[in-house]
XYZ file of C-alpha atoms in Angstrom:
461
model
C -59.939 38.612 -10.529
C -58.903 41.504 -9.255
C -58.499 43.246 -5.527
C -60.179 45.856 -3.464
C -57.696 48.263 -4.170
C -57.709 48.210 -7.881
C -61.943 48.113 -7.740
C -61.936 51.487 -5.961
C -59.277 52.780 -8.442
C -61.562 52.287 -11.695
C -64.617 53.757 -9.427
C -62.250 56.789 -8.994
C -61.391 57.373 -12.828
C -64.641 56.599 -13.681
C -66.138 58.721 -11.490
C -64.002 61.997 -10.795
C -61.760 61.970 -14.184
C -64.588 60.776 -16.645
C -62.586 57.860 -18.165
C -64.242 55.622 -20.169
C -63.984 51.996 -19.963
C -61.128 51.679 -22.790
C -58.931 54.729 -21.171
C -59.196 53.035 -17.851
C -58.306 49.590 -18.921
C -54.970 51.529 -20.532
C -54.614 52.987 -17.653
C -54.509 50.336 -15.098
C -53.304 47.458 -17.502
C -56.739 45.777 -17.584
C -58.971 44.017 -20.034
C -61.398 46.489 -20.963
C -64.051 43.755 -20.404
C -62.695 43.245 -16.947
C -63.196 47.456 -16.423
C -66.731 47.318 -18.006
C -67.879 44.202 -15.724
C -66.365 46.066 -12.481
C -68.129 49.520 -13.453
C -71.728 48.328 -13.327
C -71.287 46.214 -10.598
C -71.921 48.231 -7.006
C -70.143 46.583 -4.169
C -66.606 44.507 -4.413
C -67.583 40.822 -3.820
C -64.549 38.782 -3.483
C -64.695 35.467 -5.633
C -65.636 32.635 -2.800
C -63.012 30.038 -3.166
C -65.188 26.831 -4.372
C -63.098 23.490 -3.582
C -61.694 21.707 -6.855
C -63.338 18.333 -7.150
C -61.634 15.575 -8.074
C -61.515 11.529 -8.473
C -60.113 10.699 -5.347
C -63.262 12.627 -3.288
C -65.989 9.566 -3.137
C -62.902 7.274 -2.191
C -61.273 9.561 0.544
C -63.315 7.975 3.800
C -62.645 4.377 2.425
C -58.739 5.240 2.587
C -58.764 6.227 6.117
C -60.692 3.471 7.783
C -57.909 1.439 5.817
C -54.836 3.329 7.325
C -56.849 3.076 10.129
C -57.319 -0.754 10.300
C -53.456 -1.145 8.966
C -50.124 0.776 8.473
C -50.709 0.539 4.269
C -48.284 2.264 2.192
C -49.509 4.499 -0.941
C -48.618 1.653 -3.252
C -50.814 -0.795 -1.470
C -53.641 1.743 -0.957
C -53.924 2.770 -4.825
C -53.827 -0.888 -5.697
C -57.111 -1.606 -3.464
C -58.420 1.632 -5.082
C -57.827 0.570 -8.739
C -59.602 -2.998 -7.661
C -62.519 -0.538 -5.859
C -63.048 0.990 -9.607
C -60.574 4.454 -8.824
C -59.326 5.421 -12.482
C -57.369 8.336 -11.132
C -53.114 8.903 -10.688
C -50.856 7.464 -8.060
C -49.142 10.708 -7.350
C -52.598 12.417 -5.698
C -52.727 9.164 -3.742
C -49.771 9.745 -2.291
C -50.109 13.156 -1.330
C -53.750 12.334 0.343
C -52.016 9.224 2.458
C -48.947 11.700 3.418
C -51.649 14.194 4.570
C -53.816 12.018 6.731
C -50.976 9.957 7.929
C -47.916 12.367 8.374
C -44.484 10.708 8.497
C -43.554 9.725 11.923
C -40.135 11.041 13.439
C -38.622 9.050 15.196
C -37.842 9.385 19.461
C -34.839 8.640 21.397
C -33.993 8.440 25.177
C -31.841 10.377 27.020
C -29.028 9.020 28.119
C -27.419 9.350 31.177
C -23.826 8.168 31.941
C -22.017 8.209 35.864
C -18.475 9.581 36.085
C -16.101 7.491 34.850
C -18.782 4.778 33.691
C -18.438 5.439 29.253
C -16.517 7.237 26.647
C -17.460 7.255 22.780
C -15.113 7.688 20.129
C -15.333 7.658 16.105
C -13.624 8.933 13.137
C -14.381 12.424 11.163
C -12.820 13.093 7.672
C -12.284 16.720 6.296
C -11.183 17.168 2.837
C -7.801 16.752 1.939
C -4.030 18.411 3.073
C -0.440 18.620 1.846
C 1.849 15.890 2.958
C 5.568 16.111 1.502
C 4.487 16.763 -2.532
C 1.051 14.694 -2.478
C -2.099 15.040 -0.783
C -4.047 12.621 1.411
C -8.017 12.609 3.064
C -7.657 14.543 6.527
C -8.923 12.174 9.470
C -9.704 13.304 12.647
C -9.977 10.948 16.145
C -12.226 12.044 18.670
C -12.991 10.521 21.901
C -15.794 12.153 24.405
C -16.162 11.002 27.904
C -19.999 10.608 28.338
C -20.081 12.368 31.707
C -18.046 15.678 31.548
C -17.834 15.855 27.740
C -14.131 16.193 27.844
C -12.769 15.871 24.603
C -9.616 14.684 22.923
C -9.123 15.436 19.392
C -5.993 14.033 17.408
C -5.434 14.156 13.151
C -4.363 12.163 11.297
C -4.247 11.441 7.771
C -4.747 7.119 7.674
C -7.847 5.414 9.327
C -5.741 2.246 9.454
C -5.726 0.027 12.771
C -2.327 0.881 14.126
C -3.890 4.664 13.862
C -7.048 3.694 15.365
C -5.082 1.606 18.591
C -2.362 4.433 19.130
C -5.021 7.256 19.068
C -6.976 5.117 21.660
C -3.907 4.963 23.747
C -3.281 8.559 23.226
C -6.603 9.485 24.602
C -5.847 7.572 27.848
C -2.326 9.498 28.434
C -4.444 13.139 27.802
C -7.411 11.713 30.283
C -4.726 10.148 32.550
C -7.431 7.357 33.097
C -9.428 4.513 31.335
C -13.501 4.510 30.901
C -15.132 1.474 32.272
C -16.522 0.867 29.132
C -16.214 2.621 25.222
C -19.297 2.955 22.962
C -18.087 2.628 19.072
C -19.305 2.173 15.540
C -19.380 -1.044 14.109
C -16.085 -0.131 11.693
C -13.845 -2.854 11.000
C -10.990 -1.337 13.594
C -13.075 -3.111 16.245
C -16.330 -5.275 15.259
C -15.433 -7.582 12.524
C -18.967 -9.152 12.398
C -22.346 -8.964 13.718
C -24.034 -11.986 13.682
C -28.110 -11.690 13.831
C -28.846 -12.693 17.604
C -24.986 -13.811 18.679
C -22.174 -11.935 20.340
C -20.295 -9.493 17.725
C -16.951 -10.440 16.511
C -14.393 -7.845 17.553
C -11.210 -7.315 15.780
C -8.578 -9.211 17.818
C -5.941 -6.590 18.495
C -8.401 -4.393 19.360
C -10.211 -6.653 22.074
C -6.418 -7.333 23.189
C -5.890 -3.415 23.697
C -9.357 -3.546 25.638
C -7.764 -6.593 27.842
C -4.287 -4.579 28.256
C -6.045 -1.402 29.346
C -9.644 -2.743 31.131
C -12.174 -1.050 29.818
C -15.226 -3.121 28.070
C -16.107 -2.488 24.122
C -19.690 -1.454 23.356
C -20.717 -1.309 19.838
C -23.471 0.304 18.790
C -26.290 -1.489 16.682
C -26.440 -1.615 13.413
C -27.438 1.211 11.386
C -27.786 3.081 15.410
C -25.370 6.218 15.020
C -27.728 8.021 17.318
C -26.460 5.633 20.084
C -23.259 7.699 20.201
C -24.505 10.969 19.953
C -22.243 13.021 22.080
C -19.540 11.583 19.473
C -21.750 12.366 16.479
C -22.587 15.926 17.866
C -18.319 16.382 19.252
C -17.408 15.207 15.387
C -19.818 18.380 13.943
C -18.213 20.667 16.472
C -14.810 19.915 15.304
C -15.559 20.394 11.241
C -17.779 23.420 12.043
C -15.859 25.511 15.055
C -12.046 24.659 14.418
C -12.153 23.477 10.501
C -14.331 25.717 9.138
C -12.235 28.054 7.139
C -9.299 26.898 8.399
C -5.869 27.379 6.297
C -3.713 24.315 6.011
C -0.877 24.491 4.600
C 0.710 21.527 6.005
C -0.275 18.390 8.073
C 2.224 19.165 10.802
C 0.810 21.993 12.330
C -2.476 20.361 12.958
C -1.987 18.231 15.961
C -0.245 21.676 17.972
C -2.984 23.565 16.696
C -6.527 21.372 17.332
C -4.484 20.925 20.953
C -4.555 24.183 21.536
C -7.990 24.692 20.782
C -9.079 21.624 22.825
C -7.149 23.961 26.129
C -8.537 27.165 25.013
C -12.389 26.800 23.539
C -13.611 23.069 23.441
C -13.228 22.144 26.918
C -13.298 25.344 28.863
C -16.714 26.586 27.102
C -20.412 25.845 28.633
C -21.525 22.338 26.661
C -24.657 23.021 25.473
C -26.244 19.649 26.973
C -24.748 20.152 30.526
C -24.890 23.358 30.803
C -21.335 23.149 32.262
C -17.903 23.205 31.583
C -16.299 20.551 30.516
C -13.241 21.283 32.747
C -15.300 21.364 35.801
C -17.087 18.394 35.461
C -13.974 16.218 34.556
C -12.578 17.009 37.830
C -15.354 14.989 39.311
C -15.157 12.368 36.884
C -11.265 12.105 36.703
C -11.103 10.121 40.443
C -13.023 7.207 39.092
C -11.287 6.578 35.569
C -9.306 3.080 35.945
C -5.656 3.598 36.368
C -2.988 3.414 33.313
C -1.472 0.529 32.790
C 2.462 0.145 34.109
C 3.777 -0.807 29.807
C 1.885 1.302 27.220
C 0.122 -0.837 24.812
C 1.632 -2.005 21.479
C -0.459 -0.937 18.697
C 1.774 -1.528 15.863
C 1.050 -3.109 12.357
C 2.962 -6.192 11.891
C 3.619 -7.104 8.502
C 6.029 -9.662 6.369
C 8.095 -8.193 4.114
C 11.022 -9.107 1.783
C 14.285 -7.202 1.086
C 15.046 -6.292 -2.276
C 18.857 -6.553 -4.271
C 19.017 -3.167 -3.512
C 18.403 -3.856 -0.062
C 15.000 -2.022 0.284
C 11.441 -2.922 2.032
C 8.433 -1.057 0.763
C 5.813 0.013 2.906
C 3.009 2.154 1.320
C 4.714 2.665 -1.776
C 7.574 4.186 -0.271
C 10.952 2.176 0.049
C 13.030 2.008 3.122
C 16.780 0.846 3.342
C 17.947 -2.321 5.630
C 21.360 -2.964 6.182
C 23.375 -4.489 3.262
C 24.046 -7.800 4.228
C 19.845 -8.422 4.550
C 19.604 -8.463 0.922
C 16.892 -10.274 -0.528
C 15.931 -11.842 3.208
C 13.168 -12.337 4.495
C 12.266 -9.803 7.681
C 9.351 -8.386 9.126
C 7.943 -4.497 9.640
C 6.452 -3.122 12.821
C 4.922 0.072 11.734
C 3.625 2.695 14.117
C 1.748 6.165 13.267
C 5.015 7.938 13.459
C 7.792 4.995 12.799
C 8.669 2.442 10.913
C 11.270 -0.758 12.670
C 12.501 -3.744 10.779
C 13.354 -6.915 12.500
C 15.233 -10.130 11.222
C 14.234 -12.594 13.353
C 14.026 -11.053 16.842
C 16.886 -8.693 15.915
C 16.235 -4.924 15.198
C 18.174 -3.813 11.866
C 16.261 -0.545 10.877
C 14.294 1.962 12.027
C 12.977 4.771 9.731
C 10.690 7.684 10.522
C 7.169 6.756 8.780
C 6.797 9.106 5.743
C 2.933 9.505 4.621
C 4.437 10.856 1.250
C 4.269 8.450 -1.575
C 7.134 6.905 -4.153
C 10.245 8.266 -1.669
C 12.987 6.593 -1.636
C 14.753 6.864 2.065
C 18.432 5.216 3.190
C 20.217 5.669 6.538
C 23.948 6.114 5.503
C 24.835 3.380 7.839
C 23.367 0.460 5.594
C 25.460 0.481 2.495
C 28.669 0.488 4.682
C 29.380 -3.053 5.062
C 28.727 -2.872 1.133
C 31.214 -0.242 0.078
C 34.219 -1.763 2.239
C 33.562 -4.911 0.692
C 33.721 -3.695 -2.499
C 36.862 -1.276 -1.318
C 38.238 -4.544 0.025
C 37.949 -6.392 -3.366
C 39.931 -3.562 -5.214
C 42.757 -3.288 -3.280
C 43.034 -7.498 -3.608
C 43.093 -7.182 -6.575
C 46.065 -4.752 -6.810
C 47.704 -6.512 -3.979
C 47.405 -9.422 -6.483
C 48.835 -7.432 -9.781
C 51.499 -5.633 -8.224
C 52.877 -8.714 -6.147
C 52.900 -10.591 -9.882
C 55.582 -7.956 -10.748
C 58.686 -9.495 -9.368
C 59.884 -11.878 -6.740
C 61.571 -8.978 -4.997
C 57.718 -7.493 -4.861
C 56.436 -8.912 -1.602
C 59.907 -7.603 -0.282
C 59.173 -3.853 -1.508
C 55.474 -3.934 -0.461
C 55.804 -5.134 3.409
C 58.859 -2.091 3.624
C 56.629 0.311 1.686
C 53.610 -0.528 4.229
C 56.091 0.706 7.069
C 57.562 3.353 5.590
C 54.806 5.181 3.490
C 51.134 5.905 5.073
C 49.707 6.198 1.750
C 51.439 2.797 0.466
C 48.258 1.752 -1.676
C 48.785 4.705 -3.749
C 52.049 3.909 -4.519
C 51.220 0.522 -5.231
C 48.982 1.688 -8.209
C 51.156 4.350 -9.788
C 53.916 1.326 -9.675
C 51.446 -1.126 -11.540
C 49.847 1.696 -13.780
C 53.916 1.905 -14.446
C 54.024 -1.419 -15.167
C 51.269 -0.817 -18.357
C 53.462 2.006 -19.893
C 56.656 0.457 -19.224
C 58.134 -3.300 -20.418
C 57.035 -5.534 -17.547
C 61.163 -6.590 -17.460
C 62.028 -3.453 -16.683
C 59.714 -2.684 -13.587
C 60.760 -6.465 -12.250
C 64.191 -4.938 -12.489
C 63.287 -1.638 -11.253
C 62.222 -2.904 -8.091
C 65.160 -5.122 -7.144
C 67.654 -2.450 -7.881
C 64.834 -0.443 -5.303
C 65.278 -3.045 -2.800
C 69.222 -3.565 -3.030
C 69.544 0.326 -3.168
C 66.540 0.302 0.441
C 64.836 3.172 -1.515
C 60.849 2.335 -0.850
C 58.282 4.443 -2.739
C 56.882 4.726 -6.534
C 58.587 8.192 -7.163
C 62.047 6.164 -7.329
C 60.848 3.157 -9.412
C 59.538 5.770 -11.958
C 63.324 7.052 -11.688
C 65.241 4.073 -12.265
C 62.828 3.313 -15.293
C 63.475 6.793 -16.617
C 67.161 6.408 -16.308
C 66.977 2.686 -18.177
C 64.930 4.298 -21.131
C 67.408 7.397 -21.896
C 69.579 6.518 -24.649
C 73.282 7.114 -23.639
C 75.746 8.368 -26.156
C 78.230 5.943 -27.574
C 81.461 6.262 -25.563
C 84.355 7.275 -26.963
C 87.913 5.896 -27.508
């Protein structure tokens, strides 16, 4: 079939350059029977489009007084079409039951929340980012307050419950006031369970932070995202306006950085739902958040741990020192986004700044103290020991040497390493001749042993 425009160009060869049927067809890239059909026919008559029949046609009014009488799927309409004698394919089923009965979409409400009343919260996750020589899944906490839309945004690189509680508190500190009541996914930071027609079961610390601070926890339903929406939508923002193309070299810089662009563009520009600023409408809802608590909440992990030889806990694969003498004990670890404490019994013996690295290896200098000055302590013992074994006179020479020298330990060595070079006689003598003679020190017991060991020469007559 061809168009209008290509009919009136064989009439024009034909007619005006004398073409033949063949040099046309060469011409315009045609079938010469095509050409030859086209020349003896008058008038361009467009080929009327003729609807393909098919199988389905005699059965296509039965299907709709079905899907009229009841919501059938295509699987349950072809099998009452196979039993009606249809001999045709599924797949054209389907497409006719997806034509008369489009898919429906489904409709939500629009919520509206009074100042103060709700916030919503949830996590976000961005790829990954440098920490110390390893890498770790970027997380993101956002909290929205329903009203104003003011946003907090705080990274993190753990998802982990003492994260979850501390960001919470966070939040409160940067909206210097609690929401009545906090809309959030049914993750297992706060809903545990959900029961089929019974109350959820909320993680306990988290229900205790709720208690501490006085706000009520309302999770969404199952498989209901689109409860939260200002969340969901706030979570897009962040990955799309701030993340997008963002260069990270390091984790640090993040929290400065997504703070800054909280005060600059995410809470100072016109929301698109309110039509407002976030800024401005906070300062209406800010008067009716509940007051802070007097004590900040404690949101750390508590978990029980045991000392190693080397007096070392590990946390997260990374090892943390504990004072010397806690060897091997027993203790327990309070761990907090940004710190680590260990406790034996009620007593605090360590406190480390939390490292998100992995396999480190980190000791406060303080810890193997105790252990070196025991060890010191046993050494010089057991010199005391070797160089009092020397004479009688010994005990004599070491109490004036420790008055009279301030390095008297050093002495005391060089006098016993004398004592392995020299007959063990002649260093007992050595120092009582030292004592008799007052002369305190390991320079003169090297002396008199020099003196003893010269050979004289035979004395004449």
């Amino acid at each position: 079939m061809i168009d209008y425009d290509a009919f009136c160009r064989i009439k024009q060869l034909a007619e005006h350059e004398r073409l033949n049927a063949t040099q046309i067809a060469d011409t315009l890239g045609l079938d010469v029977r095509t050409v030859a059909k086209w020349l003896a026919t008058e008038q361009f008559r467009p080929r009327s489009a003729s609807p393909r029949q098919s199988k389905l046609d005699p059965y296509k009014t039965r299907i709709q007084r079905w899907l009229e009488a009841h919501p059938y799927t295509a699987t349950q309409v072809f099998q009452r079409l196979r039993e009606a004698g249809y001999h045709g394919g599924q797949s054209i089923v389907r497409a006719y039951v997806r034509k008369v009965r489009p898919p429906r979409r489904p409709a939500f409400l629009t919520l509206t929340f009074a100042p103060g009343e709700c916030a919503q919260v949830d996590w976000g996750s961005y790829g990954t980012v440098a920490v110390g020589e390893t890498r770790r899944r970027l997380s993101f906490f956002v909290m929205v307050l329903c009203h104003s839309r003011m946003m907090y945004l705080e990274f993190t690189v753990s998802q982990t419950l003492e994260h979850f509680l501390t960001c919470h508190q966070r939040a409160f500190e940067f909206f210097r006031g609690v929401p009545q009541k906090i809309m959030v996914d049914n993750l297992k930071s706060a809903v545990l369970q959900r029961p089929t027609g019974q109350e959820p079961v909320y993680q306990p610390r988290y229900l205790d932070l709720s208690r501490h601070y006085g706000f009520t926890i309302r999770p969404c339903g199952v498989g209901k995202g689109n409860e939260k929406g200002g969340v969901e939508n706030a979570v897009g923002y962040v990955k799309k306006n701030f993340l997008n193309g963002l260069d990270i070299p390091d984790f640090r810089m993040l929290n400065t950085a997504g703070r800054l662009w909280l005060d600059t563009i995410a809470n100072v520009r016109i929301h698109g739902h309110t039509r407002q600023k976030p800024t401005e409408r906070f300062a209406e809802e800010r008067p009716r958040l509940i007051p802070l608590a007097a004590v900040p909440y404690d949101g750390a992990r508590v978990v029980a741990v045991r000392a190693t030889n080397r007096f070392r806990v590990t946390f997260e694969t990374n090892r943390y020192s504990v004072p010397a003498e806690y060897a091997s004990a027993s203790l327990t670890l309070k761990a907090w986004p940004d710190h680590l404490c260990v406790y034996h019994r009620d007593r605090l013996i360590a406190r480390h700044p939390r490292s998100y690295d992995r396999n480190r290896d980190f000791e406060d200098p303080e810890h193997p103290r105790a252990l070196l000055a025991q060890r010191r302590n046993a050494r010089e013992q057991r010199l005391l020991m070797r160089f009092l074994a020397l004479s009688p006179k010994a005990q004599e020479f070491h109490d004036q040497l420790s008055v009279r020298r301030p390095n008297a330990r050093e002495h005391m060595r060089k006098i016993v390493a004398l004592s392995e070079i020299h007959d063990p006689g002649d260093v007992a003598r050595a120092l009582e001749d030292a004592v008799q003679l007052r002369v305190f020190g390991s320079d003169y017991i090297a002396n008199l042993l020099e003196q003893r060991a010269r050979t004289l020469p035979e004395a004449g007559a």
